[in-house]
Coordinates of C-alpha atoms in Angstrom, one line a residue:
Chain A
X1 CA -16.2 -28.0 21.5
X2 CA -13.6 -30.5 22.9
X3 CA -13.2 -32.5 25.2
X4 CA -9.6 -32.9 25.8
X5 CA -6.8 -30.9 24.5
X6 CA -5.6 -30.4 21.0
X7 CA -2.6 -31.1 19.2
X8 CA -0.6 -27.6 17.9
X9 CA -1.5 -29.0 14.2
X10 CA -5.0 -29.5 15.2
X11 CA -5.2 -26.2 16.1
X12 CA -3.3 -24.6 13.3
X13 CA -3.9 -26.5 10.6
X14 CA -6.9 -24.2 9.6
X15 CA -5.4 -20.6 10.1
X16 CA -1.9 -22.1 8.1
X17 CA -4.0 -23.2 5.1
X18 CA -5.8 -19.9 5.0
X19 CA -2.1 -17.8 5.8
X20 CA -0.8 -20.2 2.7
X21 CA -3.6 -19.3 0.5
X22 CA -4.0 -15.6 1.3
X23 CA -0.6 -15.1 0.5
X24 CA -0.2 -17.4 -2.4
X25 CA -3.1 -15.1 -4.2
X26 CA -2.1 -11.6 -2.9
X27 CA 1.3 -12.5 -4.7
X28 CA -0.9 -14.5 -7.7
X29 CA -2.7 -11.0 -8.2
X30 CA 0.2 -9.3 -8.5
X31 CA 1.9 -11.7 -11.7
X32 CA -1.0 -12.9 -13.5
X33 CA -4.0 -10.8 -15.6
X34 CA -7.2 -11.4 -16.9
X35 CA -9.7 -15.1 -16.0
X36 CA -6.6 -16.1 -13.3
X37 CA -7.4 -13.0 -11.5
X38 CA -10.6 -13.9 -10.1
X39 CA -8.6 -17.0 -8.7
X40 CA -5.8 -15.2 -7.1
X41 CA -9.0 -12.9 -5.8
X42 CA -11.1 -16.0 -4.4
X43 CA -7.7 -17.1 -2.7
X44 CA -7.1 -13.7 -1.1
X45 CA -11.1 -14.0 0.0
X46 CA -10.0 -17.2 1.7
X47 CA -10.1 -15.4 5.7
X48 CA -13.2 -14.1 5.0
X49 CA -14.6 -16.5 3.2
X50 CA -13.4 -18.8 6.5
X51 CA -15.0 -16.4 8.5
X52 CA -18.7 -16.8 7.2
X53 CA -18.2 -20.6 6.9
X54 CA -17.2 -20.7 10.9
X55 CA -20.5 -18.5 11.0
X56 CA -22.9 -20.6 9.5
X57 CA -21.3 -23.7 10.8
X58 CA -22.3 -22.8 13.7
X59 CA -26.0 -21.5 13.3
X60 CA -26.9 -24.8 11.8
X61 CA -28.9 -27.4 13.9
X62 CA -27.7 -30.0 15.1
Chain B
X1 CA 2.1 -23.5 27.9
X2 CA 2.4 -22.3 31.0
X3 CA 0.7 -19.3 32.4
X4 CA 4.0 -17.3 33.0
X5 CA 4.7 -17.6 29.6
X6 CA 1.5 -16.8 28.3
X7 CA 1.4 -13.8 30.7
X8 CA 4.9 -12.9 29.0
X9 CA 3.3 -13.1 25.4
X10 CA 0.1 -11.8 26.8
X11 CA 2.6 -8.2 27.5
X12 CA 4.0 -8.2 24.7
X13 CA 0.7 -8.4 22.6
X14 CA -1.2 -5.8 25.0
X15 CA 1.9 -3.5 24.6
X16 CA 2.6 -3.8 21.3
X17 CA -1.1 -3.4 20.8
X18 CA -2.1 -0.4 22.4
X19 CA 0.7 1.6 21.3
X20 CA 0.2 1.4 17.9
X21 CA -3.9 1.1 18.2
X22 CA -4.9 4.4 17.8
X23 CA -2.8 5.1 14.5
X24 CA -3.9 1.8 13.2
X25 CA -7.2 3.0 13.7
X26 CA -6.7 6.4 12.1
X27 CA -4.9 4.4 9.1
X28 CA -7.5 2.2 8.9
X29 CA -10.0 4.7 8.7
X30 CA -7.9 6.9 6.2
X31 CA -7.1 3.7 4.1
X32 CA -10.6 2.7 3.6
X33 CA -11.5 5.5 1.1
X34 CA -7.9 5.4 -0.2
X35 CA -8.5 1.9 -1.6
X36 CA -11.2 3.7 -3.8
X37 CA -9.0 6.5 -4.7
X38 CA -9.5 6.2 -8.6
X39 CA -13.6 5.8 -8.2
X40 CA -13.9 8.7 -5.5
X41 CA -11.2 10.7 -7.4
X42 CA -13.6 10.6 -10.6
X43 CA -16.6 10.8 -8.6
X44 CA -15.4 14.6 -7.4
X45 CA -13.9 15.5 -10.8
X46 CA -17.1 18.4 -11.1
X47 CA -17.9 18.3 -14.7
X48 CA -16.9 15.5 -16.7
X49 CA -14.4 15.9 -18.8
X50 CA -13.8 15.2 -22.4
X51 CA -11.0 15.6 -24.7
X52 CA -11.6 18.5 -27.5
X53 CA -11.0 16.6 -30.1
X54 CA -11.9 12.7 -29.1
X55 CA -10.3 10.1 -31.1
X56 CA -8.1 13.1 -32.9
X57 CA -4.7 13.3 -33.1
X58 CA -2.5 13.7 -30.3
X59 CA 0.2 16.8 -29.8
X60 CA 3.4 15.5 -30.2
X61 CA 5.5 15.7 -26.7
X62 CA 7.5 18.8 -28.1
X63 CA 4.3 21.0 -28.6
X64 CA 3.2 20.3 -25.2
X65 CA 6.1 21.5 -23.8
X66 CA 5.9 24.6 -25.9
X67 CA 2.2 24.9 -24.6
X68 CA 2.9 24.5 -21.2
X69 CA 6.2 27.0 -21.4
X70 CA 4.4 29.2 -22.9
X71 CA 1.8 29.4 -19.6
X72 CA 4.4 29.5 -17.1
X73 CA 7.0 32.2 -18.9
X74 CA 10.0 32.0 -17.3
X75 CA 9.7 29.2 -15.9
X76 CA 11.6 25.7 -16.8
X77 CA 10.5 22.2 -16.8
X78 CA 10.9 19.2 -14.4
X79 CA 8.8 16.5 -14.9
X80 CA 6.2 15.3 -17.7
X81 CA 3.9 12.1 -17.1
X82 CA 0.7 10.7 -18.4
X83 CA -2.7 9.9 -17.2
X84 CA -3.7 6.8 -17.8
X85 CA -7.4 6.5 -18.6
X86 CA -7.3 10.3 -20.3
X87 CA -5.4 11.9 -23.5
X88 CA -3.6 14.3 -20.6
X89 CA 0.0 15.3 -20.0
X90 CA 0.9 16.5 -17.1
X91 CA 3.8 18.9 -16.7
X92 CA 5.0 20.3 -14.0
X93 CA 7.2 23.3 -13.9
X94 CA 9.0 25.6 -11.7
X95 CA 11.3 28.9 -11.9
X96 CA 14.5 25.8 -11.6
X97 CA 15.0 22.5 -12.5
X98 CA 15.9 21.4 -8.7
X99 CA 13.2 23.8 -7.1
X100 CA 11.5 22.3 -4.0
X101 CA 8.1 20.6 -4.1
X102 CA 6.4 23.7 -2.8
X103 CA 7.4 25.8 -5.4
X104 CA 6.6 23.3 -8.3
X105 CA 3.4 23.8 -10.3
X106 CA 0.9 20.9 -11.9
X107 CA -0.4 21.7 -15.2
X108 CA -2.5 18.8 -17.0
X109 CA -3.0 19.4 -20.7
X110 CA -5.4 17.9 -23.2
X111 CA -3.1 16.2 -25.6
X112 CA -5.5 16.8 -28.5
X113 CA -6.0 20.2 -28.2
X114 CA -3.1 21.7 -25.9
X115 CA -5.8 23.0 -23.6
X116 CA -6.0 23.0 -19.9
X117 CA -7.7 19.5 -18.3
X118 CA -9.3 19.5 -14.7
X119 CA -6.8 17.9 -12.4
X120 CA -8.4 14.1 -11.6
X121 CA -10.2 14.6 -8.2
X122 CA -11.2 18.3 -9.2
X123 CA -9.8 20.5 -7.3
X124 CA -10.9 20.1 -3.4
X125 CA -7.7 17.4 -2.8
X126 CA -10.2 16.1 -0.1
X127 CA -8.1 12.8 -1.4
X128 CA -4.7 14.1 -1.2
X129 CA -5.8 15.6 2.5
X130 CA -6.6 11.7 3.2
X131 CA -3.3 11.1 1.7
X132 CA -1.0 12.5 3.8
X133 CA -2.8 12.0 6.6
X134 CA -2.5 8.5 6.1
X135 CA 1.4 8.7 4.5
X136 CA 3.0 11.2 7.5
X137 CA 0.0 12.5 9.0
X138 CA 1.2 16.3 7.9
X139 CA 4.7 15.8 9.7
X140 CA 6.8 14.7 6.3
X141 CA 9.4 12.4 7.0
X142 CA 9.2 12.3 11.0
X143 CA 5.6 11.1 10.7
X144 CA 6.2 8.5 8.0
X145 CA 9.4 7.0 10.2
X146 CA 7.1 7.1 13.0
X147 CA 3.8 5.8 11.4
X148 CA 6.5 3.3 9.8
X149 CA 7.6 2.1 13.7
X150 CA 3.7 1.6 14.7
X151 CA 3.5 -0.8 12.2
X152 CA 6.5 -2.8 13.4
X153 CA 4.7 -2.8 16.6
X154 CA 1.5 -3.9 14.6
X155 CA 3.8 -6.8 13.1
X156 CA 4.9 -7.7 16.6
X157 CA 1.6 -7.5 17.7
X158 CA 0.3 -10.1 15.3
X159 CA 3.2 -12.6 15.7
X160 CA 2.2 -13.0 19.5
X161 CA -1.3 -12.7 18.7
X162 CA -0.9 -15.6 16.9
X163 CA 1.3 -17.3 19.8
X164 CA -1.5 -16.5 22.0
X165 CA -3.8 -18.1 19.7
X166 CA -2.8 -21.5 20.6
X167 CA -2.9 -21.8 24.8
X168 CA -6.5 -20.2 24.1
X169 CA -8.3 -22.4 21.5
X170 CA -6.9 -26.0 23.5
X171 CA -9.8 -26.8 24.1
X172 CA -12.2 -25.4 21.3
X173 CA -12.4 -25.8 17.6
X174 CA -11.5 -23.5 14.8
X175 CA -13.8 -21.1 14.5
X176 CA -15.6 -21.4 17.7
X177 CA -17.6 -18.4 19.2
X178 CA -18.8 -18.8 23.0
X179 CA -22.0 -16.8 22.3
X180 CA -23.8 -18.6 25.6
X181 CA -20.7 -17.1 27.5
X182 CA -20.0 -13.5 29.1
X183 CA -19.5 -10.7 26.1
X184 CA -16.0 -10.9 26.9
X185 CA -15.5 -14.2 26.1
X186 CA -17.6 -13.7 23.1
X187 CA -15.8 -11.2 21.7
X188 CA -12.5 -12.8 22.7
X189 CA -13.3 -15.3 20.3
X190 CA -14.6 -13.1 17.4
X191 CA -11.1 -11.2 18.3
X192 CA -9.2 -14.7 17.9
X193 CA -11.0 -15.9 14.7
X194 CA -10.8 -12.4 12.5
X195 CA -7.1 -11.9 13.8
X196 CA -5.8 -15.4 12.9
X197 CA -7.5 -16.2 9.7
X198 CA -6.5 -12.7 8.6
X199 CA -2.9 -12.9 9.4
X200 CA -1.4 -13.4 6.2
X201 CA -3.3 -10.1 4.8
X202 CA -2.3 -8.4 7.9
X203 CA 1.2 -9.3 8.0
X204 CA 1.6 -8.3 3.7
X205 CA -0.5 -4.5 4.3
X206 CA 1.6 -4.3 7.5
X207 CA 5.2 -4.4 6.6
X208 CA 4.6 -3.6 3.2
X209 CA 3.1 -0.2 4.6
X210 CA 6.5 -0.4 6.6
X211 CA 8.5 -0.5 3.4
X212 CA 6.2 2.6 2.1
X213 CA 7.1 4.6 5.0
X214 CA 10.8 4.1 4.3
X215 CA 10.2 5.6 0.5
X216 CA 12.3 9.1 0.8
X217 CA 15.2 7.1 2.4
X218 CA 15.1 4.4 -0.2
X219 CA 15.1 7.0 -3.0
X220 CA 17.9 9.1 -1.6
X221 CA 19.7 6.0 -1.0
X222 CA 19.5 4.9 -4.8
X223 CA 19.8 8.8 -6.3
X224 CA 23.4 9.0 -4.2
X225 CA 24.2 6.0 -5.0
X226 CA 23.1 4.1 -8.6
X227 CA 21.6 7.4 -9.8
X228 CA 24.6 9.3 -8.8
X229 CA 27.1 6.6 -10.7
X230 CA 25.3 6.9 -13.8
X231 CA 25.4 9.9 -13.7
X232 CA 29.4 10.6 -12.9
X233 CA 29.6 7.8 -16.1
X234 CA 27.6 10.3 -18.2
X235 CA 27.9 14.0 -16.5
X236 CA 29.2 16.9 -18.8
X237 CA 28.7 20.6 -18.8
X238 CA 25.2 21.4 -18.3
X239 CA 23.0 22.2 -21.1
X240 CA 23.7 25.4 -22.8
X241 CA 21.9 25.7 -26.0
X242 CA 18.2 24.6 -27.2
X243 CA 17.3 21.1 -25.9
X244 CA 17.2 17.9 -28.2
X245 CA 13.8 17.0 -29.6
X246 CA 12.1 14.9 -26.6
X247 CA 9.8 13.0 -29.0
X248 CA 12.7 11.5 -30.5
X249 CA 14.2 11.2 -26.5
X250 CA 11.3 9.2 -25.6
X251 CA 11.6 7.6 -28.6
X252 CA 15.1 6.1 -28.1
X253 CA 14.6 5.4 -24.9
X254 CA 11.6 2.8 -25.6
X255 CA 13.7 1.8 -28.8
X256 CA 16.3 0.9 -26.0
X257 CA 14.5 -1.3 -23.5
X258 CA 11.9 -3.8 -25.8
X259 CA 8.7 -4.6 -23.6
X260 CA 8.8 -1.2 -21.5
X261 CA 6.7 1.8 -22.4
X262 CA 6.9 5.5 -21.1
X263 CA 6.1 6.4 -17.4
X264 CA 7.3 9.9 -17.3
X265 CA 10.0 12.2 -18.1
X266 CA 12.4 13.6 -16.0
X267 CA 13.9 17.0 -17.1
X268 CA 18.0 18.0 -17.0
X269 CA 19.4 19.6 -14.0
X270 CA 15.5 17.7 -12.2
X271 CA 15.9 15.6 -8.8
X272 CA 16.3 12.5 -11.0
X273 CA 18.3 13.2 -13.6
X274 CA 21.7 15.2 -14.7
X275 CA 22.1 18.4 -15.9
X276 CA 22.4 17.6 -19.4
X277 CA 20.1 14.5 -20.0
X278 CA 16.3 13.7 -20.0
X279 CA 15.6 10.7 -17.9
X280 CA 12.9 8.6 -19.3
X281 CA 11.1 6.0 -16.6
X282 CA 10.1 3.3 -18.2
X283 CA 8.1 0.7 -17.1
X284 CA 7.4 -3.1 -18.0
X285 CA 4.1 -4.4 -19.7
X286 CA 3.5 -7.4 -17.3
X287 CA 1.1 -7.3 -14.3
X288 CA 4.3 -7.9 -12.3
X289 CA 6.5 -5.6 -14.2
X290 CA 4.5 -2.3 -14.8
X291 CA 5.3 -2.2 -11.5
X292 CA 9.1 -1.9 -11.7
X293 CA 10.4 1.7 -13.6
X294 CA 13.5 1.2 -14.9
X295 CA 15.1 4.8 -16.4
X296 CA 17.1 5.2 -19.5
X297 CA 19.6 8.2 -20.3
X298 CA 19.3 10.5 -23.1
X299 CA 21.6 13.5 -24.1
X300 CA 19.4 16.8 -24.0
X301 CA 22.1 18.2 -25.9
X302 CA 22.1 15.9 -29.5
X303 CA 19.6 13.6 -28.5
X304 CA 22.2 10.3 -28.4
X305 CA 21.4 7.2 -26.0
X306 CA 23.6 7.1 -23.0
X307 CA 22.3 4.2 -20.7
X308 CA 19.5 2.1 -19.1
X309 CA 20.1 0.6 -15.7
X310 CA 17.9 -1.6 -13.9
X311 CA 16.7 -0.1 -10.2
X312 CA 18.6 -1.9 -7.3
X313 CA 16.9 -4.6 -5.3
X314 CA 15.9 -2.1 -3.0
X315 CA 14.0 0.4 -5.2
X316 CA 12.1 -2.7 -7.2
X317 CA 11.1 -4.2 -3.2
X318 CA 9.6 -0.4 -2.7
X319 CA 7.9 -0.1 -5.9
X320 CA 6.3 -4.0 -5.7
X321 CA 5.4 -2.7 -1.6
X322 CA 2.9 0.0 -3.1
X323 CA 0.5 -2.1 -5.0
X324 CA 0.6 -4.7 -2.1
X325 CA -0.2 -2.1 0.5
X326 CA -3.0 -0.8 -1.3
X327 CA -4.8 -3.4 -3.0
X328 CA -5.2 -1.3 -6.3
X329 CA -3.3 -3.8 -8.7
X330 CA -6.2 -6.8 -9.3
X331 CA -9.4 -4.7 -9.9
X332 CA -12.6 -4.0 -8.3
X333 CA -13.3 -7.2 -6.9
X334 CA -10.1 -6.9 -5.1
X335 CA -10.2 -3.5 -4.2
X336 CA -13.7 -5.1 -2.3
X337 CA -12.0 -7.6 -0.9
X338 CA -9.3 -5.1 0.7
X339 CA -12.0 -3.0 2.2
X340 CA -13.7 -6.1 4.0
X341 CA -10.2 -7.3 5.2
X342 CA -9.9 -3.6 6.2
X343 CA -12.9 -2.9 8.3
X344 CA -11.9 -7.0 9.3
X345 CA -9.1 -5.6 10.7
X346 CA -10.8 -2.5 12.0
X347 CA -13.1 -4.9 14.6
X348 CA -10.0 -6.7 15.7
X349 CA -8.8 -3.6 16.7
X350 CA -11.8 -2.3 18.8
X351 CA -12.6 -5.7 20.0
X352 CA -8.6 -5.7 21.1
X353 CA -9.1 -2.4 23.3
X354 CA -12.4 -3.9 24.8
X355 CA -10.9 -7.1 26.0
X356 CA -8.2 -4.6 27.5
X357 CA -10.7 -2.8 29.3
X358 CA -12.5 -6.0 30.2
X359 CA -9.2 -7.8 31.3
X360 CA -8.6 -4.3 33.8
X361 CA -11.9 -4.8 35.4
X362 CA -11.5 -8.0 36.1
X363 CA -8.3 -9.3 36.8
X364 CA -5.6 -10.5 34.0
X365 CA -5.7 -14.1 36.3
X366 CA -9.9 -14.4 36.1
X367 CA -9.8 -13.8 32.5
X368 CA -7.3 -16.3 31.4
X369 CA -9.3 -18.6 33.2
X370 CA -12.5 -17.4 31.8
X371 CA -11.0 -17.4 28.3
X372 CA -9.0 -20.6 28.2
X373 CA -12.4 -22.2 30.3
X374 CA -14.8 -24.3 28.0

């Protein structure tokens, strides 16, 4: 948590990265076959994937 | 930003929302098994089916016409396609080339045999009643222009979502759930996090399901327009004696357009083609292009090539908008991945109508402050 306020970039730095990736593999899937599947797949897992790293960021000790 | 203008974003994302919640829901809901389609489809095929001769020889395209002709005397035929993961034609037929969709019958044939083939799915179309329900919700072309609008809303509804997004997480980090606070605020933050790292996914499903609703419009557009000029380039009297071969139709046609392979067959005098030619859809070989059908002219009367012409921008964006809305184009793990996003999306939803009903008990004033409070 913060103490003060954030900067717009601080704040959507994260969810741009994950818009870019997402994107960039649901349009990846779409051109390229075979092994470079899984990576356009593992990009388009990148919100959920963000999801369950907030999660468990968060249920770790300090 | 100021609280007048998050009040002003804050309408147009409760607006925008609600309107369009409770078909999102329902197309949510009705999307989920869709994403499966091909799995559930072979789940509910009864009996499985093999071909009677596996690994034989395949009827040429000719005798599986004559077979299905022969089933449905007096009757003509208007389109011919191809499953993919089975030795089946499909034909379909009815008593005119142009005759409506109701009065058009399905016949799937065993290419090795010329016998009948269970239709994929059996025959319950508990799929295709999840279908329509999804694609017009039973209303044809009303209900897809309207199911089309809600998802404009839905886009509008995500852009200030994400507006919103900012003025409430000042003062947190990404990612941050208030568990210690009220359930509101709780689930104001689950409603954040899900809705902004999934906006990319949201905003591609969204408008390309947008584009999908517009599919009867685009195709009309491009048959009285690029259809209809190669046609008037190529139209003659229509066909009066016995058809040319439509194995050596096909055959042209692929011989015409290297890198494309047969996607079906459209019959002369058929919605998509002339009275005297077969048009044969073709489509490319590449995960991009086996998208994109592209159809090629053949004279039904001596079998001669007439044309190929690419589809318009228009028709390729439509074609390239199915895949993208349904996740069906990368595989298993993809189609997996859709479904998470999907019932991702569904929580964001319900967790949207709860912080509505929250924000009504309360007081739109105390919860701003309790939401943008750390």
């Amino acid at each position: 948590m913060k103490s003060g306020r954030q900067s717009l970039f601080r704040i959507f730095r994260y969810p741009a990265l994950i818009f870019a990736v997402s994107v960039a593999g649901l349009v990846a899937a779409l051109l390229v076959a075979g092994v470079a599947d899984l990576a356009a797949c593992a990009a388009v897992a990148a919100p959920l994937i963000a999801t369950f790293a907030c999660r468990l960021r968060r249920r770790r000790p300090d | 930003m100021k609280i007048e203008t998050i009040r002003g974003w804050s309408f147009v994302h409760k607006w925008t929302s609600l309107v369009c919640t409770l078909f999102l829901l329902m197309l949510c809901v009705t999307g989920l098994p869709l994403i499966f389609h091909d799995e559930i489809d072979r789940a509910l095929t009864r009996e499985i089916w093999t071909p009677a001769n596996p690994g034989g020889p395949h009827l040429t395209l000719d005798e599986i016409l004559a077979v299905a002709l022969e089933r449905r005397p007096g009757e003509v035929p208007i389109f011919m396609s191809f499953d993919i993961d089975r030795p089946v034609v499909n034909v379909t037929t009815g008593p005119r080339a142009n005759a409506p969709g109701a009065e058009m019958r399905f016949m799937p044939i065993d290419r090795t045999s010329g016998e009948p083939a269970p239709p994929v799915g059996g025959e319950g179309a508990v799929m295709e009643f999840i279908l329509q329900l999804h694609t017009d919700m039973f209303l044809g072309l009303p209900g897809m222009l309207f199911l089309g609008f809600m998802g404009l809303l839905f886009a509008a509804a995500i852009v200030s979502g994400v507006v919103l997004y900012a003025p409430f997480m000042k003062r947190l980090d990404f990612g941050e759930v208030r568990r210690e606070k009220s359930a509101r605020v709780k689930w104001l933050d689950y409603h954040n996090l899900l809705g902004v790292v999934a906006t990319g996914w949201l905003l591609v499903v969204g408008l390309t399901g947008v584009i999908n609703t517009l599919e009867q419009p685009i195709l009309d557009a491009w048959r009285y327009t690029e259809l209809a000029d190669l046609v008037a380039e190529h139209d003659g009297p229509p066909l009066t004696k016995a058809p040319a071969s439509l194995d050596a139709a096909v055959a042209r046609a692929v011989e015409a357009a290297p890198g494309m392979e047969l996607q079906f067959v459209s019959f002369p005098g058929s919605a998509f083609s002339t009275d005297g030619h077969y048009a044969v859809f073709l489509h490319g070989k590449t995960p991009l292009t086996e998208h994109i059908i592209t159809p090629a002219l053949i004279d039904a009367a001596d079998g001669s090539f007439e044309g190929l012409r690419e589809m318009p921008w228009y028709v390729k964006a439509l074609s390239l908008s199915r895949p993208l809305h349904f996740g069906d184009y990368g595989g298993l793990i993809l189609k997996i991945l859709w479904a998470l996003l999907d019932i991702a999306t569904i929580v964001i939803l319900a967790s949207g109508v709860y912080l509505w009903l929250a924000k009504k008990r309360i007081g739109e004033k105390r919860f701003i402050e309790e939401a943008r409070a750390r």
